[in-house]
Coordinates of C-alpha atoms and ligand atoms in Angstrom, one line a residue:
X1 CA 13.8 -33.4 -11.4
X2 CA 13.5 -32.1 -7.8
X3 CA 15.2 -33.0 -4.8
X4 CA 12.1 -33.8 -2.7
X5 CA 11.6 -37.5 -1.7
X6 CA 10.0 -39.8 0.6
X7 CA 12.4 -41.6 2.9
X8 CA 10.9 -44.4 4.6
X9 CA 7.4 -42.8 4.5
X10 CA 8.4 -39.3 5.7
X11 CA 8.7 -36.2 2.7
X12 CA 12.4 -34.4 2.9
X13 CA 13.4 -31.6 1.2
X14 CA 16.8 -32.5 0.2
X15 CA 18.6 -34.0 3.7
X16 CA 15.8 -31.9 5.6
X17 CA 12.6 -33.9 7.1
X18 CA 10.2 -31.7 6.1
X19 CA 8.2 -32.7 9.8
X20 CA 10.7 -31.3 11.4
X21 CA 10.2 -27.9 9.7
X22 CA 7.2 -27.7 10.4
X23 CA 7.8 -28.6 14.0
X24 CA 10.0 -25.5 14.1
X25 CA 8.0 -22.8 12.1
X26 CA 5.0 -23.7 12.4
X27 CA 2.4 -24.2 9.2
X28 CA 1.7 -23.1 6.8
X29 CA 5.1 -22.9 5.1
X30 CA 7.2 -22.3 1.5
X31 CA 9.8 -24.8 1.8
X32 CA 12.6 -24.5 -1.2
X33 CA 15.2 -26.4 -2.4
X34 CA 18.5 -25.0 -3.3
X35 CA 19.6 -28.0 -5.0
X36 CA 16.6 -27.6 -7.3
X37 CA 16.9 -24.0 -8.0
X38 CA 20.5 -24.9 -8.9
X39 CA 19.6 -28.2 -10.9
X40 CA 17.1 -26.4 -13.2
X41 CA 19.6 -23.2 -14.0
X42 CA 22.3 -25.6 -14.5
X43 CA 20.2 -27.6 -17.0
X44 CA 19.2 -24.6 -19.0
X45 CA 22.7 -23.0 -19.1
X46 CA 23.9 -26.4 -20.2
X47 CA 21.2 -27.0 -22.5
X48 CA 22.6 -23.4 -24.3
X49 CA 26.4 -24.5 -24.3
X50 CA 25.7 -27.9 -25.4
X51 CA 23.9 -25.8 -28.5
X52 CA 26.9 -24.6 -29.4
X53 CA 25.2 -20.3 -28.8
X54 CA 28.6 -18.8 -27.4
X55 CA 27.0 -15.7 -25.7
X56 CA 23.4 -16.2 -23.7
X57 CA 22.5 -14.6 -20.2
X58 CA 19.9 -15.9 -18.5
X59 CA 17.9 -13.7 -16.4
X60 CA 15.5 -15.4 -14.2
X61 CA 12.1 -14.1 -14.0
X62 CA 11.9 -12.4 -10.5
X63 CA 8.3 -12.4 -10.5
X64 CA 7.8 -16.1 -10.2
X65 CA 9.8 -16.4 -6.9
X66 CA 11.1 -13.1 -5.8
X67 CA 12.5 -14.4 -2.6
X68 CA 15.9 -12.6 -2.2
X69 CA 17.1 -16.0 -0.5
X70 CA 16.0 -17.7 -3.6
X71 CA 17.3 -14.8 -6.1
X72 CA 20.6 -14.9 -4.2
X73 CA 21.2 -18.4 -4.8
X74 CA 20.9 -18.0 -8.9
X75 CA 22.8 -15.1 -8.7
X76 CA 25.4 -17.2 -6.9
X77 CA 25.3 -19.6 -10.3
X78 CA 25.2 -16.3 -12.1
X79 CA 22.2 -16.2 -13.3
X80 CA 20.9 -12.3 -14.3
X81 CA 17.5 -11.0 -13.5
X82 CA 14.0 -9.8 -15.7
X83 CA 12.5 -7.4 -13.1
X84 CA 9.3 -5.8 -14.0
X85 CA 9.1 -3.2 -11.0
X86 CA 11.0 -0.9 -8.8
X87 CA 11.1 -3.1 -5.7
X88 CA 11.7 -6.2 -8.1
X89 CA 15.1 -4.0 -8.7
X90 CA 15.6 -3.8 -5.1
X91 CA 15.4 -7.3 -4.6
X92 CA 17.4 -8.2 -7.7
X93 CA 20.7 -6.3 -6.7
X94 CA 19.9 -6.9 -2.5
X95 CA 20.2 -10.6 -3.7
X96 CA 24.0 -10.1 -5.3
X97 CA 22.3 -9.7 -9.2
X98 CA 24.7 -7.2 -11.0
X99 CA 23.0 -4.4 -12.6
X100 CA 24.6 -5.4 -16.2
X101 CA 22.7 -8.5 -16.1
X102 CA 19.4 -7.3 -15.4
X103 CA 16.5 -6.6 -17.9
X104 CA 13.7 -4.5 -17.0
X105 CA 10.4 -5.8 -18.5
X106 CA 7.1 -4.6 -18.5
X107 CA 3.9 -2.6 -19.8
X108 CA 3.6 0.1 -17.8
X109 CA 6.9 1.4 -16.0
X110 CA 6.7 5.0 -14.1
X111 CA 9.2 7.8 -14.8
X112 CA 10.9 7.1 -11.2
X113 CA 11.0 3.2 -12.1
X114 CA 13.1 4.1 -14.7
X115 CA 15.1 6.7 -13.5
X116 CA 16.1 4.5 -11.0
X117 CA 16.9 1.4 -12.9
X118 CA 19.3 4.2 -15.1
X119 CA 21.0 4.7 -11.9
X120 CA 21.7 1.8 -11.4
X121 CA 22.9 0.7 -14.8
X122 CA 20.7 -2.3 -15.9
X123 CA 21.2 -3.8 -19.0
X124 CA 17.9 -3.3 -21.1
X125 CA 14.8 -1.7 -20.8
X126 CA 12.1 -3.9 -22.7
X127 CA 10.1 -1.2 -24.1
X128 CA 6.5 -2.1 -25.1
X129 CA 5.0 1.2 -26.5
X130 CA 5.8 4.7 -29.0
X131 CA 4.8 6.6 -25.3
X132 CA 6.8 4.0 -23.1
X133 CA 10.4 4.9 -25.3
X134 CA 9.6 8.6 -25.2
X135 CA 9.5 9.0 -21.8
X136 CA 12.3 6.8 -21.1
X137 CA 14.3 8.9 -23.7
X138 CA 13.1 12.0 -21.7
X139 CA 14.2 10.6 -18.2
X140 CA 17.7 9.6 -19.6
X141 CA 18.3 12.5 -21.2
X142 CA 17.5 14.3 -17.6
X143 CA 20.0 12.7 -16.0
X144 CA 22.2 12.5 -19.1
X145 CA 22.3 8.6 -19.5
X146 CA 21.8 6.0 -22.7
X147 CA 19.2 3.6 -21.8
X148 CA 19.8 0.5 -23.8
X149 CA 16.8 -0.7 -25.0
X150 CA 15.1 -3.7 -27.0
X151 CA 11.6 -3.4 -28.5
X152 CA 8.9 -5.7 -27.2
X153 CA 7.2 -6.9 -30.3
X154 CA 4.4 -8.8 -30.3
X155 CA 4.5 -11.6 -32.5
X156 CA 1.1 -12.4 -32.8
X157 CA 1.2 -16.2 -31.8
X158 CA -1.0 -18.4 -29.7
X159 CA 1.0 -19.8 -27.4
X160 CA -1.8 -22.9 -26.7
X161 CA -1.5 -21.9 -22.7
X162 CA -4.4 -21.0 -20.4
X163 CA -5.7 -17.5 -21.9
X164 CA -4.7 -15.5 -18.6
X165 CA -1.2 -16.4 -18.9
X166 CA -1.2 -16.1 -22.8
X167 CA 0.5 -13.0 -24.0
X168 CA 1.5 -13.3 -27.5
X169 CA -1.2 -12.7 -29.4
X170 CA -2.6 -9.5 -30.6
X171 CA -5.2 -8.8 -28.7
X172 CA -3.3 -9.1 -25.5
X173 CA -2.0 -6.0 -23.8
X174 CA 1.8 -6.6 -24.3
X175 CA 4.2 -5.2 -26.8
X176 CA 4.5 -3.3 -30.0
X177 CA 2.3 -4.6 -32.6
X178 CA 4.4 -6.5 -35.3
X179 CA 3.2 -4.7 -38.4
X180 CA 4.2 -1.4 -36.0
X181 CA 8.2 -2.5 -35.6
X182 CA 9.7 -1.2 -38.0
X183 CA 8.2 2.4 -37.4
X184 CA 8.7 1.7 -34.1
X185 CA 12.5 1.1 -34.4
X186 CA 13.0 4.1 -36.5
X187 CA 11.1 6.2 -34.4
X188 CA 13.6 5.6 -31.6
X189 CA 16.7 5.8 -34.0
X190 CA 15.8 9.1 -34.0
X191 CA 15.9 9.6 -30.2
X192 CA 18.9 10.8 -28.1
X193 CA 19.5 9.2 -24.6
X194 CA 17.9 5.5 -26.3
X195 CA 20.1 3.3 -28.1
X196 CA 17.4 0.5 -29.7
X197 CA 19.8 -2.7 -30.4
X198 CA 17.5 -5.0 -28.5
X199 CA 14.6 -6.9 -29.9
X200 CA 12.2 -9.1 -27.1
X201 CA 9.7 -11.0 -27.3
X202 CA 7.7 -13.2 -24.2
X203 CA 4.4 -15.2 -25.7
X204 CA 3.3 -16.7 -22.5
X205 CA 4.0 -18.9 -19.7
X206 CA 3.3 -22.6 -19.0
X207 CA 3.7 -23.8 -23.0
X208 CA 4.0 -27.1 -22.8
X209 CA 4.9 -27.7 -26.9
X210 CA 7.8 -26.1 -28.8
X211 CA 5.6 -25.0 -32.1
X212 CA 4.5 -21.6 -31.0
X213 CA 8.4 -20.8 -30.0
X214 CA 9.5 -21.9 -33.0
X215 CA 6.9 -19.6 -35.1
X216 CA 7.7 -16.7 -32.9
X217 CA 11.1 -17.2 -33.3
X218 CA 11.4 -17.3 -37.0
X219 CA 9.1 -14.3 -36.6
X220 CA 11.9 -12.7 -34.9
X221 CA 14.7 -13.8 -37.3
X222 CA 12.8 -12.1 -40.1
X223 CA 12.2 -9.2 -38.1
X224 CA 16.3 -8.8 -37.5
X225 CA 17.1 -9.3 -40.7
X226 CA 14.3 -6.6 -42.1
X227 CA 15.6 -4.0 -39.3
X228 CA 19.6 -4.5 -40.5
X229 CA 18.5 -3.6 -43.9
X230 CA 17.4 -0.4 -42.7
X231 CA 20.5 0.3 -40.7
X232 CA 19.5 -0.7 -37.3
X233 CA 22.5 -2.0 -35.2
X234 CA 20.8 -5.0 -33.8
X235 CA 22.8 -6.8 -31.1
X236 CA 20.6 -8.5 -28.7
X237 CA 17.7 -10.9 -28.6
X238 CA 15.3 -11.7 -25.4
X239 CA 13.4 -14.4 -25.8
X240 CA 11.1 -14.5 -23.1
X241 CA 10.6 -17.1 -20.6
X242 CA 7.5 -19.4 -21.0
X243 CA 8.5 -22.7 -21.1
X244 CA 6.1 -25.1 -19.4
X245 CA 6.9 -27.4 -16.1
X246 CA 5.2 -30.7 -15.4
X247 CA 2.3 -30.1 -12.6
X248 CA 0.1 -33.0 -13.0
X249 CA 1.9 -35.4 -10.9
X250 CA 5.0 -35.3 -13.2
X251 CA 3.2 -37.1 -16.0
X252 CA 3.0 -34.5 -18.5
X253 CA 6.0 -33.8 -20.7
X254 CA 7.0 -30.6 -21.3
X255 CA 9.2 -29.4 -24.0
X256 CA 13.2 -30.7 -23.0
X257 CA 15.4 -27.8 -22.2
X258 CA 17.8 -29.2 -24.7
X259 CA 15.4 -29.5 -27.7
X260 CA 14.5 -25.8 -26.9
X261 CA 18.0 -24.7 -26.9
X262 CA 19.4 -26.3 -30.2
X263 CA 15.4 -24.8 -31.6
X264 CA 17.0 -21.4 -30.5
X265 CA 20.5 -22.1 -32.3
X266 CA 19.2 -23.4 -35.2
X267 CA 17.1 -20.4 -35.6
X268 CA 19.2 -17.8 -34.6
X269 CA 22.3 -18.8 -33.9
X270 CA 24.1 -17.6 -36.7
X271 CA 23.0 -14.0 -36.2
X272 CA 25.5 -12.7 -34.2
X273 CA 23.3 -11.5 -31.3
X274 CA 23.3 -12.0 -27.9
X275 CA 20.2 -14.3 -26.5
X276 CA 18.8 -13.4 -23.5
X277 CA 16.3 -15.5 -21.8
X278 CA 13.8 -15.1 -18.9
X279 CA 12.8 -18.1 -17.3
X280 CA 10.7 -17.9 -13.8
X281 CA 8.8 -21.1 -14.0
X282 CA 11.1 -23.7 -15.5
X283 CA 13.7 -22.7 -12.6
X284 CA 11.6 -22.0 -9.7
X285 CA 8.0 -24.1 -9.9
X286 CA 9.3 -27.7 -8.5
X287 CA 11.7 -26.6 -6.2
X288 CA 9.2 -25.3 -3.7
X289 CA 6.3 -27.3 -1.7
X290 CA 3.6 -25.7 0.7
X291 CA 3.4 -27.3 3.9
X292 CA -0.5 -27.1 5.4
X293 CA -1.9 -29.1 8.1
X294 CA -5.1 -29.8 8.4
X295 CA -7.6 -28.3 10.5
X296 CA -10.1 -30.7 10.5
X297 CA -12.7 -32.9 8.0
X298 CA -16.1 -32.5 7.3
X299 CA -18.1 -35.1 5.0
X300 CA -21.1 -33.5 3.4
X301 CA -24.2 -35.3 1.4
X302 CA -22.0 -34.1 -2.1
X303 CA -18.7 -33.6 -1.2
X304 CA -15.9 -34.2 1.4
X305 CA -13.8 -31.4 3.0
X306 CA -10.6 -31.7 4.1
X307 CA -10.5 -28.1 5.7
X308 CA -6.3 -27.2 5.9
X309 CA -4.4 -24.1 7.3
X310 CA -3.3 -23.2 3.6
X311 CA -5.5 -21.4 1.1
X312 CA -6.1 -19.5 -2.1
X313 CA -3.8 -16.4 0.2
X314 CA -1.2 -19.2 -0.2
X315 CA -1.6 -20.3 -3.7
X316 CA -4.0 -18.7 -5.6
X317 CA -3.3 -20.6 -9.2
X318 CA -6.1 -23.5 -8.6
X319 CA -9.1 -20.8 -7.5
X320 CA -7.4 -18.2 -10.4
X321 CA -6.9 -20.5 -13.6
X322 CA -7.8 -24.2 -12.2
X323 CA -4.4 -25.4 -12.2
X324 CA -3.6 -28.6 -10.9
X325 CA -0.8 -28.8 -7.7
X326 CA -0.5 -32.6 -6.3
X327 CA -1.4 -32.6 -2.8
X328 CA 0.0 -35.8 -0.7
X329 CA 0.3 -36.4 2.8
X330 CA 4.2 -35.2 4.4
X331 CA 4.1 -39.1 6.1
X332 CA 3.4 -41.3 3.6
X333 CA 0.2 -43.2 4.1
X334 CA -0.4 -47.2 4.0
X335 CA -2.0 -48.3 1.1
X336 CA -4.4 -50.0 4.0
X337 CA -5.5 -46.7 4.9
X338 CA -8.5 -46.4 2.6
X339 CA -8.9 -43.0 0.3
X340 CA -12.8 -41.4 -0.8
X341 CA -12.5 -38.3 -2.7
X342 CA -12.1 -34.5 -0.8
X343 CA -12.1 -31.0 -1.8
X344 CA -9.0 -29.7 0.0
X345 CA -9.9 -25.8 1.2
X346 CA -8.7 -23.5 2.8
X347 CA -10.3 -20.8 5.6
X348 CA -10.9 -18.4 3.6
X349 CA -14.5 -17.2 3.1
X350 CA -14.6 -17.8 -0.3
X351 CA -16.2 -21.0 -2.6
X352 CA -13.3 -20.3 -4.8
X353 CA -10.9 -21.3 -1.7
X354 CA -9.5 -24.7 -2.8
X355 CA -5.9 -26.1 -3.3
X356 CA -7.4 -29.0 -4.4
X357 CA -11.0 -30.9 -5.3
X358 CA -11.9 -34.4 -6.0
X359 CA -8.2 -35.7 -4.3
X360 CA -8.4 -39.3 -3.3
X361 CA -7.1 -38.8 0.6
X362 CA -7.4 -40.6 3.6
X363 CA -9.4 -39.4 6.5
X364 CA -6.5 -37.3 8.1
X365 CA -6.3 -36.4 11.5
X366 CA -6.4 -32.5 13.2
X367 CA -2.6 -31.6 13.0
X368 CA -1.4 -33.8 10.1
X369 CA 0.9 -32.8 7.3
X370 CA 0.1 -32.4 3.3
X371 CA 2.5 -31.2 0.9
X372 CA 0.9 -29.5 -2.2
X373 CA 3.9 -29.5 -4.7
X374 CA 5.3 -27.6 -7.7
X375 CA 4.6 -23.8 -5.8
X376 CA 8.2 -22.7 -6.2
X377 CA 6.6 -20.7 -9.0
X378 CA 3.9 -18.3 -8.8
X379 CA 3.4 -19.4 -5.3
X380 CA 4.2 -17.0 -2.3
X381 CA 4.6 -13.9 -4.8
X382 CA 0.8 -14.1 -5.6
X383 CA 0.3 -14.2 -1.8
X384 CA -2.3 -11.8 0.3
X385 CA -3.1 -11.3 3.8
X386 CA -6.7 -11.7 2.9
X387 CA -9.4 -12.3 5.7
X388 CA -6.1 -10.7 7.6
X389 CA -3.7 -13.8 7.7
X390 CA -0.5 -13.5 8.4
X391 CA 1.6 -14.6 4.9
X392 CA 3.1 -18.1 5.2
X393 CA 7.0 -18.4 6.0
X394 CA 9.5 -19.1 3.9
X395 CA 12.1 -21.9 4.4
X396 CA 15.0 -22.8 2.0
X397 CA 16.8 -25.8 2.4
X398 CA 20.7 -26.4 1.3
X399 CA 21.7 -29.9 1.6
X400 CA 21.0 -30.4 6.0
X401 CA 20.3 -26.8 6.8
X402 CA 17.9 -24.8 6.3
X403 CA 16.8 -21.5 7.1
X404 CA 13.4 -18.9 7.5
X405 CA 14.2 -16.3 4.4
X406 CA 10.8 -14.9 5.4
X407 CA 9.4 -14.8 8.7
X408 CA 5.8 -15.0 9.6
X409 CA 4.9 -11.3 10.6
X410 CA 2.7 -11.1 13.8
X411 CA -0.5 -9.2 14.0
X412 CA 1.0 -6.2 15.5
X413 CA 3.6 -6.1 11.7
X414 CA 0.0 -6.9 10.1
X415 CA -1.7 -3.8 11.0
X416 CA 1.5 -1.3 11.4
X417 CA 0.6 1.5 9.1
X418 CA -2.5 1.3 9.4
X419 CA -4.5 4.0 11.8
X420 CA -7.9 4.8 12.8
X421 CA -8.3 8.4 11.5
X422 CA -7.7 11.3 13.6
X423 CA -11.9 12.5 13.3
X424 CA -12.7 9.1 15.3
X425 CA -10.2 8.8 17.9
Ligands
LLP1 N1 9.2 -12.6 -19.2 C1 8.1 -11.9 -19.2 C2 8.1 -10.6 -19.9 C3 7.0 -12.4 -18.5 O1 5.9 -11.7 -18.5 C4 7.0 -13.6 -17.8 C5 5.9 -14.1 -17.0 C6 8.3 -14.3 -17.8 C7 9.3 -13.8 -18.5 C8 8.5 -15.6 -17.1 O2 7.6 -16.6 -17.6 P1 7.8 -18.1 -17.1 O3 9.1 -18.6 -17.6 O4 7.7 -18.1 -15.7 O5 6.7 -18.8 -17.8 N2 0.9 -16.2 -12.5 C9 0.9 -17.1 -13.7 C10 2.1 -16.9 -14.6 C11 2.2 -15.4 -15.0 C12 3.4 -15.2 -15.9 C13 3.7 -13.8 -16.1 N3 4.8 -13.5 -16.9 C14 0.8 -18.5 -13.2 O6 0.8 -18.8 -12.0 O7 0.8 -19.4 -14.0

């Protein structure tokens, strides 16, 4: 559930009329909801409790909203973080996150990357290669640290998502190949500066059906038990983010938060571990709309075009993997006003440049408001200042305030660092 809703025809983000945003800022905007954000941890971390698993951290997925005004406010229900980058660990402890609680994921961290996460004291390195724990053994014992780690194995399960977001299965790029663990494992016994008591797995985002977690899961359970009979001291286990949000108008029915949780205890609750989780989407997607106004229309002998001020440099998931966002008008139309069918598109020179195609709309006017819904996630972090335009602001809303946790740069921030080279001026 989201805190977005129409009050007598006009879209409000919690006790905030979204018109009046835009009136201030100016479109196109990221408009988030802290109420949301907070709603969706709190139903995970209750989801956990009510299984009965006594120790669980869940570090949200900075990737899918790295917004520090956005981090800060699941770090202020004390949520940890899964980083997958240098600046991702920047953002993370700006936003309050404390270094014990954050995971560092990821297949191809740099010898400064980790360096500097050591510094910092993170939690666990997710290691996903023989070459990735060597160096990280090398770094530590440089600086004479113990990097914690767990081994990203891959379990070798389609996770029945869209194949660019599916990372599970063997031919993917990601983790240490299952039937390679065990060497794995004893491999970095063997190292100083690495203590291995970590095993992680992530099989994709956007699964929509518990199966493929439950397979992977009792993967992993007969993976612990395999590793504690040759002596390794297992105490953690990360299991990912992945699970799936409804996008199509909120009829689809992903797995329940609950049903995952007591999956997780029956499982592996009994092990003794801590479980660590890494949700981005579940948390983040429906708690954040993009606010576009159009531009102007243009029927055509195929197709209609509702031409908007938002485009694939705003949300690249429809142009990237097809996905589905509902688009609606910000002040609810009459069901009077009659609909035909447009292609919503952006500016951009591209024919891939749509938020939208085939969406029954009415003729809008130059200047009116849409709302394309459920970009909390994967939204502005997948942003570029393609065909130089300037990246969207961002607005989060509390309750009656709200505030810009990113401003618009202007063209002059735009082009800063950039030079003609000395031979040509
Ligand atoms: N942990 C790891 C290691 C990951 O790679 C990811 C996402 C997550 C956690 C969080 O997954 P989530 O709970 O959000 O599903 N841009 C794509 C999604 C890419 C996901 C990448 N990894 C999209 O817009 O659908």
């Amino acid at each position: 559930m989201d805190h977005f809703e129409y009050r007598d025809g006009d879209l409000f983000a919690e006790n905030v009329d979204i018109s009046e945003i835009a009136a201030q800022v100016g479109t196109p905007f990221y408009c988030y909801s802290s109420a949301t954000l907070r709603r969706h941890y709190a139903v995970l971390a209750d989801a956990l409790a009510q299984a009965g698993l006594p120790d669980t951290l869940i570090c949200y997925s900075v990737k899918a909203n790295s917004n520090i005004g956005v981090v800060a406010t699941l770090a202020a229900q004390g949520a940890g973080a899964d980083i997958v980058s240098q600046g991702e660990l920047i953002r993370a402890m700006k936003a309050g996150i404390p270094a014990e609680k954050i995971v560092f994921s990821g297949v191809g961290k740099t010898a400064p990357e980790m360096r500097a996460a050591l510094h910092a004291g993170i939690a666990q390195f997710n290691v996903e290669s023989l070459s990735e724990i060597d160096m990280l053994a090398s770094v530590a014992q440089d600086i004479g640290a113990t990097a914690r780690i767990a081994l990203r194995v891959n379990p070798d399960i389609d996770a029945g998502t869209h194949e660019k977001i599916s990372t599970g299965k063997a031919e993917n790029k990601f983790g240490i190949a299952w039937e390679d663990a065990e060497a794995a494992y004893a491999h970095a016994a063997a190292l100083d500066g690495i203590e291995a008591n970590g095993i992680d797995i992530h099989i994709g985002s956007q699964i929509t059906d518990l199966a493929p977690f439950r397979a992977a899961f009792e993967k992993t359970a007969e993976l612990l038990d395999r590793l504690r009979a040759n002596g390794h001291n297992i105490t953690r286990l990360d299991l990912g983010g992945g699970l799936g949000v409804p996008y199509e108008n909120n009829n689809e029915t992903p797995p329940d938060p609950v049903a995952y949780a007591q999956m997780i205890e029956q499982i592996l609750g009994d092990k003794g571990c801590q479980i660590i989780l890494e949700p981005g989407r579940l948390i983040a997607a429906n708690a954040g709309v993009l606010v576009t106004s159009v531009i102007r229309s243009k029927r055509g002998q195929a197709k209609n075009f509702m031409i908007v001020d938002a485009a694939m440099t705003e949300l690249l998931r429809p142009t990237l993997y097809g996905a589905y966002h509902h688009i609606a008008p910000v002040i609810e139309t009459t069901t009077s006003d009659q609909t035909i069918d447009w292609d919503v598109v952006g500016p951009v020179c591209e024919s891939g440049d749509f938020l939208g195609l085939s969406r029954p709309l009415p003729d809008m006017p130059s200047g009116a408001l849409l709302a394309v819904f459920s970009v909390g996630a994967y939204g502005a972090v997948l942003g570029s200042s393609y065909n130089t335009r300037p990246a969207a602001p961002e607005v989060l809303v509390d309750g009656e305030r709200f505030e810009i946790v990113r401003q618009r740069p202007d063209y002059e921030a735009m082009l800063d660092g950039e030079t003609v080279p000395d031979w040509l001026s």
